Coordinates of C-alpha atoms and ligand atoms in Angstrom, one line a residue:
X505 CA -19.2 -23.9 3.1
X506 CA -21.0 -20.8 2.0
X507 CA -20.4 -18.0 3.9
X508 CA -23.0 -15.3 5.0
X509 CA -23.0 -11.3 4.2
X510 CA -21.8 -9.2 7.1
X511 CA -23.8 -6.6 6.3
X512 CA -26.7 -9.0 7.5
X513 CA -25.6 -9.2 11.2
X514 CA -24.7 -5.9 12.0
X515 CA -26.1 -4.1 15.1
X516 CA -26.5 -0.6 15.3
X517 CA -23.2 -0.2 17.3
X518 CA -21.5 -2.6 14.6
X519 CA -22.4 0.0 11.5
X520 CA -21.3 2.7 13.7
X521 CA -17.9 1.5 14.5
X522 CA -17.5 0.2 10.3
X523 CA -18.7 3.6 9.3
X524 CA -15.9 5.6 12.0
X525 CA -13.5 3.2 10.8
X526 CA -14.1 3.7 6.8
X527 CA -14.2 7.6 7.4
X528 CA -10.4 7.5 9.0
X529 CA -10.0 4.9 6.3
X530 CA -10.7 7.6 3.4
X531 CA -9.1 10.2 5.6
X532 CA -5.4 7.4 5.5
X533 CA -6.0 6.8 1.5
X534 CA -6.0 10.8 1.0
X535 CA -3.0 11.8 2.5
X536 CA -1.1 8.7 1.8
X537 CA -0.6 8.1 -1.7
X538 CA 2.6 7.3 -2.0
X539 CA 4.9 5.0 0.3
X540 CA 7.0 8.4 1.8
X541 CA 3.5 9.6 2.6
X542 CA 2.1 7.0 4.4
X543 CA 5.5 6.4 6.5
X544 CA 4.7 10.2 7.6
X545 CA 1.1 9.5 8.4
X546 CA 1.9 6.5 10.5
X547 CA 4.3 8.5 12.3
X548 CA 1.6 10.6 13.1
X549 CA -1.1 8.3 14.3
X550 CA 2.0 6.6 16.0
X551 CA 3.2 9.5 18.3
X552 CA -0.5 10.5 18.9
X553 CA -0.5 7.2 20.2
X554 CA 1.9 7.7 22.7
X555 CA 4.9 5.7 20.5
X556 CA 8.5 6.8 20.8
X557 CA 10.5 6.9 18.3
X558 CA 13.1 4.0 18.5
X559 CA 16.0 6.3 16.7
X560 CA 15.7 8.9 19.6
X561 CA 15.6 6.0 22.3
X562 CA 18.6 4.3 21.3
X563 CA 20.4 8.0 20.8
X564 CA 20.0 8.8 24.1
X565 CA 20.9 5.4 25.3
X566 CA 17.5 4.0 27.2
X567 CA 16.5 1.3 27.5
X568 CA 13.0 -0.5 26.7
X569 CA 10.6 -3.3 28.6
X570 CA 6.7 -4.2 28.7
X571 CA 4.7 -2.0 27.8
X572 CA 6.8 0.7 25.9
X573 CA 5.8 1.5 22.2
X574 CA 8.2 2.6 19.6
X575 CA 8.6 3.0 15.7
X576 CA 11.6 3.1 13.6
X577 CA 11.6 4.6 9.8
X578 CA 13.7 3.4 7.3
X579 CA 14.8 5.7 4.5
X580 CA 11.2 7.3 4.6
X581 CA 9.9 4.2 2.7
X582 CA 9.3 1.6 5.7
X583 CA 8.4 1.5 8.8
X584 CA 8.4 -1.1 12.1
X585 CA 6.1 -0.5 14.8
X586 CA 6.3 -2.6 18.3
X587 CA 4.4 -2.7 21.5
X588 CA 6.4 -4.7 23.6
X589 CA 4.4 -7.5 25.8
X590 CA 4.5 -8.6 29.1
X591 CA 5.5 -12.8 27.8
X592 CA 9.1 -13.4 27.0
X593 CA 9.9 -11.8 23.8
X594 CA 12.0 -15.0 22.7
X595 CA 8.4 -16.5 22.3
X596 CA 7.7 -14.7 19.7
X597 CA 6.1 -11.4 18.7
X598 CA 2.3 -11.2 16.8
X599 CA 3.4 -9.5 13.0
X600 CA 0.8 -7.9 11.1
X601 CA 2.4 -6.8 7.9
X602 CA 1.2 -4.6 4.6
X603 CA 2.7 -2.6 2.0
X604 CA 2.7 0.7 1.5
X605 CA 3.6 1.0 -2.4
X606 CA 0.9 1.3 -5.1
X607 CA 1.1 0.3 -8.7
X608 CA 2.1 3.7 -10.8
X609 CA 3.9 5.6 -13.4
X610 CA 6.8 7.1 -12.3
X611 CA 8.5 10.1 -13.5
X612 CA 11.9 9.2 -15.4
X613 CA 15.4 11.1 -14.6
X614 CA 15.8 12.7 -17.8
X615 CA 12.0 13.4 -18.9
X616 CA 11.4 17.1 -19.4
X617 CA 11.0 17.4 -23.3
X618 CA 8.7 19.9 -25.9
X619 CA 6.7 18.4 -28.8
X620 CA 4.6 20.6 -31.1
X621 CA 4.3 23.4 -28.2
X622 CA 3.2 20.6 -26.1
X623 CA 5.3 19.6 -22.8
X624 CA 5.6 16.3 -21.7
X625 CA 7.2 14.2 -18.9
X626 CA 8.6 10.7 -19.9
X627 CA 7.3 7.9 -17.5
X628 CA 8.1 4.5 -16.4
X629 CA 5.4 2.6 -14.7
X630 CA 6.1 0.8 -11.1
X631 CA 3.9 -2.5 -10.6
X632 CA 1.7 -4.4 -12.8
X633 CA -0.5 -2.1 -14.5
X634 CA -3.1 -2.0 -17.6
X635 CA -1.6 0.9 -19.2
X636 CA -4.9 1.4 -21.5
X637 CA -6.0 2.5 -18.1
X638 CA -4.1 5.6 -17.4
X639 CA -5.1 7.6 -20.2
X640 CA -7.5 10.6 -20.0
X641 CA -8.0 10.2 -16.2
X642 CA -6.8 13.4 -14.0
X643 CA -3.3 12.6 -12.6
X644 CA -1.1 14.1 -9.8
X645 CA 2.0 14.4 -9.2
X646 CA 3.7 13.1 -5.4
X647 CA 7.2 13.1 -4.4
X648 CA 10.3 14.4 -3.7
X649 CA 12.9 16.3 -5.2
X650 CA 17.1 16.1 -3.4
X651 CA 18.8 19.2 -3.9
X652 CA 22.6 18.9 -4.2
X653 CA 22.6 20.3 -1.1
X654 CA 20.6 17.6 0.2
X655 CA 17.0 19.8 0.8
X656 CA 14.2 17.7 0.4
X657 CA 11.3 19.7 -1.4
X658 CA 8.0 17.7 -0.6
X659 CA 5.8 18.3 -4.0
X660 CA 1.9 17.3 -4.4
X661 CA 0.3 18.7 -7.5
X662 CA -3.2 18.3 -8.1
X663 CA -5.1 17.4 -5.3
X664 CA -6.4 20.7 -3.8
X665 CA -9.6 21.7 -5.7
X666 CA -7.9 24.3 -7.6
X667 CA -4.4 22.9 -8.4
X668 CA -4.1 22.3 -12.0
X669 CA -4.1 18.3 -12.7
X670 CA -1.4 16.4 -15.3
X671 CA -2.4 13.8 -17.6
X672 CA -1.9 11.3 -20.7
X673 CA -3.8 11.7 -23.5
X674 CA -5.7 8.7 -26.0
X675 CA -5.9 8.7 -29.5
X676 CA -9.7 9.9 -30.2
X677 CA -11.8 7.0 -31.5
X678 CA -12.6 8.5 -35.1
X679 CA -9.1 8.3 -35.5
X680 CA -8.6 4.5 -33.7
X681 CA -9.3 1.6 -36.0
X682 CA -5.5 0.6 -36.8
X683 CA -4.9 1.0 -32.6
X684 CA -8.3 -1.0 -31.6
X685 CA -6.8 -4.0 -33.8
X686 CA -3.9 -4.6 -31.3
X687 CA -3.9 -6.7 -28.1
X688 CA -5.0 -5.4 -25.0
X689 CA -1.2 -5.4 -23.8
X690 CA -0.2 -3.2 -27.0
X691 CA -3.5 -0.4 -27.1
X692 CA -1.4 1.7 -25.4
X693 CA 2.7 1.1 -24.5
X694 CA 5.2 1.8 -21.6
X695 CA 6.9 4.3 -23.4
X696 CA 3.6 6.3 -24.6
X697 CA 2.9 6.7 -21.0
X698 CA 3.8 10.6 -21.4
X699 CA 2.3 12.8 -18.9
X700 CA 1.3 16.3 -20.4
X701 CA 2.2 19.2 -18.1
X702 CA 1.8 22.5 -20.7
X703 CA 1.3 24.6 -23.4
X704 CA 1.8 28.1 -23.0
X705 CA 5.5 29.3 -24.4
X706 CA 7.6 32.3 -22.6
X707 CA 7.6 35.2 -25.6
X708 CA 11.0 35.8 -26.4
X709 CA 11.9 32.6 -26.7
X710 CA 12.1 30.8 -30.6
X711 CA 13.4 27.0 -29.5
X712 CA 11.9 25.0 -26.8
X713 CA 9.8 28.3 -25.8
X714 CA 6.8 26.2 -23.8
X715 CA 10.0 24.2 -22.0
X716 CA 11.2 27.2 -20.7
X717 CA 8.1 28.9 -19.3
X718 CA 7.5 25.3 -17.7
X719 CA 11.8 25.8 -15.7
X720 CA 10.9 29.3 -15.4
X721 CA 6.9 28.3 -13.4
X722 CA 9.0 25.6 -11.2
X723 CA 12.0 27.8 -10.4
X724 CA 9.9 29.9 -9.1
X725 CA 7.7 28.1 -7.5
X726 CA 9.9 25.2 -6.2
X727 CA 13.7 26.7 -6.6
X728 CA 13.3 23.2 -9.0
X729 CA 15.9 23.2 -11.8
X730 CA 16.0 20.6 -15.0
X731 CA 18.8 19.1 -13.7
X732 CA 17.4 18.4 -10.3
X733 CA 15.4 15.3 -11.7
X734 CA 18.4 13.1 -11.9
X735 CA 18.0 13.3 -7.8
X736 CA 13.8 13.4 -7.6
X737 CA 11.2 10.4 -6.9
X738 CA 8.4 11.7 -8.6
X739 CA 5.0 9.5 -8.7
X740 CA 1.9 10.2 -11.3
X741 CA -1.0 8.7 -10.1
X742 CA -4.7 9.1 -9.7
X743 CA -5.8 12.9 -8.6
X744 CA -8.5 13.3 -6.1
X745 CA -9.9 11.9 -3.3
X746 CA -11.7 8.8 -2.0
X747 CA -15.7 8.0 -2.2
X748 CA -17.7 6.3 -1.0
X749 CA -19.5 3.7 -3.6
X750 CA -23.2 2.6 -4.7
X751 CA -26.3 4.4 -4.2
X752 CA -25.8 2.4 -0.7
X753 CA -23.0 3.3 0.4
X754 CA -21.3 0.1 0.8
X755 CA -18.5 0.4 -0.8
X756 CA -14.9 2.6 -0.9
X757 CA -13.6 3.6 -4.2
X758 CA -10.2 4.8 -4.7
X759 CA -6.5 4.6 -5.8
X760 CA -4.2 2.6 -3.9
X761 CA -6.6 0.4 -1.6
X762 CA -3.5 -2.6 -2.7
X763 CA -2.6 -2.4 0.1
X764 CA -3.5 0.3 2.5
X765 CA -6.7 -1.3 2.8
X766 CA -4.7 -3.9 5.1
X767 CA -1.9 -1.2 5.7
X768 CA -4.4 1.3 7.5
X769 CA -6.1 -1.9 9.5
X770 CA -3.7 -3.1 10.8
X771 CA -2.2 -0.5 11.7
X772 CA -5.0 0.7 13.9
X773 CA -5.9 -2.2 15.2
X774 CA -2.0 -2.2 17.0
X775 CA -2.8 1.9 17.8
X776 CA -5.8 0.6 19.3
X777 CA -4.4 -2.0 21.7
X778 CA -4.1 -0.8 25.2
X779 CA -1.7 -3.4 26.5
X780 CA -0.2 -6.7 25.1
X781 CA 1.0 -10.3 26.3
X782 CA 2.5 -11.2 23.2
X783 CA 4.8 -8.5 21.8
X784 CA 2.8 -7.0 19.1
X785 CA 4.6 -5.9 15.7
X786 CA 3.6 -4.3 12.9
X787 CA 5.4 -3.9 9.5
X788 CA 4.1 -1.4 6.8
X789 CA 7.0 -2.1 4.0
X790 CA 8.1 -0.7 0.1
X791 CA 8.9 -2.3 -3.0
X792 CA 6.2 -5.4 -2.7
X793 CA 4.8 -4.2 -6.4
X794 CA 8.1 -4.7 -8.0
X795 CA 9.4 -7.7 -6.3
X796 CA 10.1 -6.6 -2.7
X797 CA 13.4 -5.6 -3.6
X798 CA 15.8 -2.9 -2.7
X799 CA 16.9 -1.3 0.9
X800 CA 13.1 -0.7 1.9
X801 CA 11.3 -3.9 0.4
X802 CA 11.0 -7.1 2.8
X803 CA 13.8 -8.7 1.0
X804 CA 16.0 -6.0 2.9
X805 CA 17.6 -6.8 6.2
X806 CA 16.2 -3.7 7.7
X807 CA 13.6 -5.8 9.9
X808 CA 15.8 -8.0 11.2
X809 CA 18.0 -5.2 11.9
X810 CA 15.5 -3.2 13.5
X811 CA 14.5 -6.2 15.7
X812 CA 18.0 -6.6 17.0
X813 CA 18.4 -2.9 18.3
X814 CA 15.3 -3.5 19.7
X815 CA 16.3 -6.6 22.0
X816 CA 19.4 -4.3 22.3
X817 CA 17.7 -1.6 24.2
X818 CA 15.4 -4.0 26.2
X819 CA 18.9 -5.7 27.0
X820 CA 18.5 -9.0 25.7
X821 CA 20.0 -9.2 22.5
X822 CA 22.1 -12.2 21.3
X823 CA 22.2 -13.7 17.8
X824 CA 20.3 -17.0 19.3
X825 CA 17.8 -14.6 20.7
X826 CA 17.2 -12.8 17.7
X827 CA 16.7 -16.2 15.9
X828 CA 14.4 -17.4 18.3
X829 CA 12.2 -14.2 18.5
X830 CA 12.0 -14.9 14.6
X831 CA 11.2 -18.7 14.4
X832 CA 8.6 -18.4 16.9
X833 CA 6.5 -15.3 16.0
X834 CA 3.3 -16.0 13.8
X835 CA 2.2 -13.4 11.4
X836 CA -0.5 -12.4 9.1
X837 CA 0.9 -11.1 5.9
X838 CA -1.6 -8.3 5.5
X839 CA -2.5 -8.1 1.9
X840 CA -5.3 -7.9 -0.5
X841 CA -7.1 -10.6 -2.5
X842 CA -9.2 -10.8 -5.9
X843 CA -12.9 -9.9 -5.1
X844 CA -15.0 -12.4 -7.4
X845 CA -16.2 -10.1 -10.1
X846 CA -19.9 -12.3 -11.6
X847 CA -18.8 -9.8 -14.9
X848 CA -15.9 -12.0 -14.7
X849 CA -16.7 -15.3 -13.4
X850 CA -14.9 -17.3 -15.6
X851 CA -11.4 -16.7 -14.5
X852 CA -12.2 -17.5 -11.0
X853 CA -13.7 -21.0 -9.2
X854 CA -16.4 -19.8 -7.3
X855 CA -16.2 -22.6 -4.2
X856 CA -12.6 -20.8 -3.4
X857 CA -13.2 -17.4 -4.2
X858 CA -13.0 -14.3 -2.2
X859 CA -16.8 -12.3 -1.9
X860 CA -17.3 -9.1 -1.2
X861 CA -19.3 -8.2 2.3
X862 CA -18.0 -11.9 3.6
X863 CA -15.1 -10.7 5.9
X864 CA -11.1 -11.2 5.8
X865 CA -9.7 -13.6 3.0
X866 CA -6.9 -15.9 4.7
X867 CA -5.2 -17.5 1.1
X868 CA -3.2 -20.6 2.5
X869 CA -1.5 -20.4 -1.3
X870 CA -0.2 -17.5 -3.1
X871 CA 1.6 -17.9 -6.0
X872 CA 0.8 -19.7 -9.3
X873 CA 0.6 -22.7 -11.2
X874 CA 1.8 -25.6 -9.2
X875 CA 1.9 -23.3 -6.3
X876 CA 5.1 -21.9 -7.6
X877 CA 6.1 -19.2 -5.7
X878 CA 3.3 -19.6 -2.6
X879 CA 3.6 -19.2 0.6
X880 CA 1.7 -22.4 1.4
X881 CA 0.6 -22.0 5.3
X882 CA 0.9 -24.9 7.9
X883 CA -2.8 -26.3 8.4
X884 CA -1.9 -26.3 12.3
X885 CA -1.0 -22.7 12.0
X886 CA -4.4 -22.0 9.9
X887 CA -6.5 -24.3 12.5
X888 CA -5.5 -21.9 15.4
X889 CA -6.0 -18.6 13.5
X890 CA -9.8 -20.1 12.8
X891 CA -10.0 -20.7 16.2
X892 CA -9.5 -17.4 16.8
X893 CA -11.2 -15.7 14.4
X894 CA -14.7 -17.7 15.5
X895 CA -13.5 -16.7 19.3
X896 CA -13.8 -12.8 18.2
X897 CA -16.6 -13.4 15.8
X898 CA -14.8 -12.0 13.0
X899 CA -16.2 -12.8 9.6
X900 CA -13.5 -14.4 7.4
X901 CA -13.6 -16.5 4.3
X902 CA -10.2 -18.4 2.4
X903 CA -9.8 -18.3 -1.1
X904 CA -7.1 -18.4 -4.1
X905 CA -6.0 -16.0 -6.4
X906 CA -8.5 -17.1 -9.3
X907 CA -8.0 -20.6 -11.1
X908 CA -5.6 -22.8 -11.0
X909 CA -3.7 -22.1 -14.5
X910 CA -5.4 -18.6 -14.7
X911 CA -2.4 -16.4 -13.2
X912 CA -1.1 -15.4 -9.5
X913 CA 0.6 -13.0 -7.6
X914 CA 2.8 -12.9 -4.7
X915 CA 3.1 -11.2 -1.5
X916 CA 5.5 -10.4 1.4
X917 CA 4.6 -13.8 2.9
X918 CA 7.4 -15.9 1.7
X919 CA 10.1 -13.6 2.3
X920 CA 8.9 -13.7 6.7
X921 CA 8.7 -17.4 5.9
X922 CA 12.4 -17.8 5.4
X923 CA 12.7 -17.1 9.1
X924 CA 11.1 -20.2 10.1
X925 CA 8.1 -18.1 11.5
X926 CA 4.2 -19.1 10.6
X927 CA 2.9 -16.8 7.9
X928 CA -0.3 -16.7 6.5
X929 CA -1.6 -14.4 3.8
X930 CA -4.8 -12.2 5.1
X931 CA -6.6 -9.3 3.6
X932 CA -9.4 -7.6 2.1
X933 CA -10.8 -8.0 -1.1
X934 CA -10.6 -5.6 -4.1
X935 CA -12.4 -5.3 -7.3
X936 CA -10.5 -3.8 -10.3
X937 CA -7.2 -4.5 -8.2
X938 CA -4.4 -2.5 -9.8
X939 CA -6.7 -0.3 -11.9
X940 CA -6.6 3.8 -11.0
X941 CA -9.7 3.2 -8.9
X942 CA -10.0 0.0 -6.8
X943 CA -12.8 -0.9 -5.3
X944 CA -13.1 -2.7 -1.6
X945 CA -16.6 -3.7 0.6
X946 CA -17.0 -1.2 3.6
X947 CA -17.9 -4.2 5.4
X948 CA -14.8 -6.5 5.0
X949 CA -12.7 -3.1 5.6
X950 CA -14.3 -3.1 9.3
X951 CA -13.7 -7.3 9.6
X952 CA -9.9 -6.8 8.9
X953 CA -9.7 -4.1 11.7
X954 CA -11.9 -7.0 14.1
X955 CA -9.6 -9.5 13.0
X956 CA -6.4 -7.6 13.3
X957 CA -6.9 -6.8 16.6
X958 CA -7.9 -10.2 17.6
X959 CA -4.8 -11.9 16.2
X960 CA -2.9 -9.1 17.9
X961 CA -4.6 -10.2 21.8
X962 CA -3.7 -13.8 21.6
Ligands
LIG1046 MN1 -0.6 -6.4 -2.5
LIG1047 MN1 -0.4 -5.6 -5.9

């Protein structure tokens, strides 16, 4: 069952649409590097979309039927997106649902300390990462810092061309042997992941003089205090924007493409819907790097909660509807899969791999070993989403996660399972997945946006 290149049946229209698609695509990655980002983004697109907000609705006490569009936020970190259809909702709704959160190093709550003159904030890392690959790269820094008072100061350093970048420095190689004898997992440790942030000390000062200058630079600039990084989220990751990639152009390379590449398609295949039968949903959730855990990760009851104020204010809501709405939506768990790498090939079995340039990936198993952990779709539920998929002429291609006793990897597929709803993983396919820079196929970017939008009209 091999599969053809999408590049290879694209009509002058086709590469014009992948191309508008991939520029809003870089445009998404840029401003949305960290989950609170990308919740204020979508907000954005949302409301320029003509979506209400759902908070504001049910404030003012309206109500909601076919037709309407809302949003609700949850802590900043999460967001739900509905259209509402013109079937019975109790049929079910279409879900389409990514994460928002990107492997990183985050800062810790007590991390401001001087070495040598040198200044250095103490990280821990979020998500599965190769911390070898962190060093010597230009890092920024994203986030938040709460006040006592409760202000929220918003904080990006080192993305405009002439903000100053952070980073972590590597032991030089002339200096290396005893390092380059350890394991890969061991070249460089969790707790050597210390970002460097100055070197010039204030004049008068004899202890700790470089530390000071560095309160004194974010007093002023901020009104930031030491102690106010007990209450801050501060993320380190990649500075700078996204590029294109290869002398063709065929490819996007940038941080955080798991899993805004399926975050920022499906989310504009539901902006781009006019009008809907089936009540279209749209989930772009927290936490899925670290277990899905926590009050904005799809383990949280947020959804369901959100869900039921929505039947609230279309004036439906019972606990049996709610239920049924749940059981009988189908969804396409919206997230990224392995791109076979031929530098690589031996970690992968090349019949159920994922290619780049060959459209969507649907994974029927996530998971690993004996399929422990997996979502393991229905093959009636994966039957009808092929039938749609050839109906809309979207490329698509299934694969696993590499071989059998290789590794794995879960997603947010599971967790929607619980609810007695069809769920099937779906997504593009990345190269160098969790690495600083991943890499994804312009082409497959513009199937998931085709096939998005076609799971979304049935
Ligand atoms: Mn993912
Ligand atoms: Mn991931």
């Amino acid at each position: 069952m091999e599969r053809e290149n999408a590049w290879k049946r694209y009509t002058k229209e086709d590469l014009e649409k992948l191309e508008r698609i991939n520029l809003g695509y870089r445009e998404f990655l840029d401003t949305g590097k960290t989950e609170r980002e990308c919740v204020a983004k979508t907000i954005k697109l949302a409301n320029e979309a003509g979506y209400q907000n759902l908070a504001d609705l049910i404030k003012r006490g309206e109500s909601l039927k076919a037709g309407d569009k809302v949003y609700l936020a949850y802590m900043g970190k999460s967001i739900v997106l509905f259209h509402i259809g013109t079937n019975p909702i109790e049929q079910g709704m279409n879900i389409l649902g990514a994460h928002i959160d990107s492997p990183r190093i985050d800062i810790k709550q007590n991390p401001l300390y001087e070495d040598t003159e040198l200044v250095y904030l103490d990280t821990h890392y979020y998500g599965g990462i190769k911390k070898y690959q962190w060093v010597t790269i230009p890092l920024a820094i994203h986030g938040v810092v709460v006040k006592k008072d409760g202000t929220v100061l918003n904080i990006v350093i080192g993305e405009e061309e002439n903000d100053p970048v952070v980073f972590i420095s590597d032991l030089l190689i002339h200096l290396a042997q005893t390092q380059l004898e350890k394991k890969g997992a061991k070249v460089v440790e969790g707790e050597d992941l210390n970002v460097i942030i100055g070197n010039i000390p204030l004049k008068e000062e004899e202890k700790d003089a470089v530390k000071k200058n560095i309160i004194r630079l974010m007093k002023e600039k901020y009104n930031f205090e030491e102690e106010d990084f007990i209450s801050a989220e501060l993320e380190v990751v990649p500075a700078g924007k996204a590029r294109e990639a290869g002398i063709d152009r065929s490819m996007i390379m940038a941080y955080g493409q798991d899993d805004r590449s399926c975050a920022y398609t499906s989310l504009i295949a539901m902006l781009n819907k006019k009008e809907v039968e089936t009540t279209a949903c749209v989930l772009l959730v927290d936490k899925e790097e670290i277990g899905s855990v926590g009050a904005t990760g799809m383990q949280s009851k947020f959804f369901e909660n959100t869900l039921a104020e929505l039947l609230d204010r279309m004036g439906i809501y019972s606990e049996l509807t709610l239920r049924r709405v749940l059981a009988n939506s189908k969804m396409l768990s919206s997230d990224v899969s392995a791109a076979f790498d031929p530098t690589y090939a031996s970690v992968f079995e090349k019949k159920n791999a994922a290619y780049f340039s060959k459209g969507i990936v649907i994974n029927k198993f996530t998971g690993s070993r004996g399929k422990s952990g997996s979502n393991d779709a229905n093959a009636e539920y994966i039957g009808e989403i092929r039938r749609i998929f050839d109906e809309y002429h979207v490329a698509y291609q299934t694969a696993e996660l590499g071989k059998v006793d290789q590794g794995g990897g879960g997603t947010i597929a599971y967790i929607m399972a619980l609810y007695g709803m069809n769920v099937i993983d779906s997504g593009v396919a990345v190269l160098n997945m969790h690495a600083p820079y991943e890499v994804v196929s312009k082409a497959d970017l513009y199937e998931a946006v085709k096939a998005y939008e076609a799971f979304l009209s049935e």
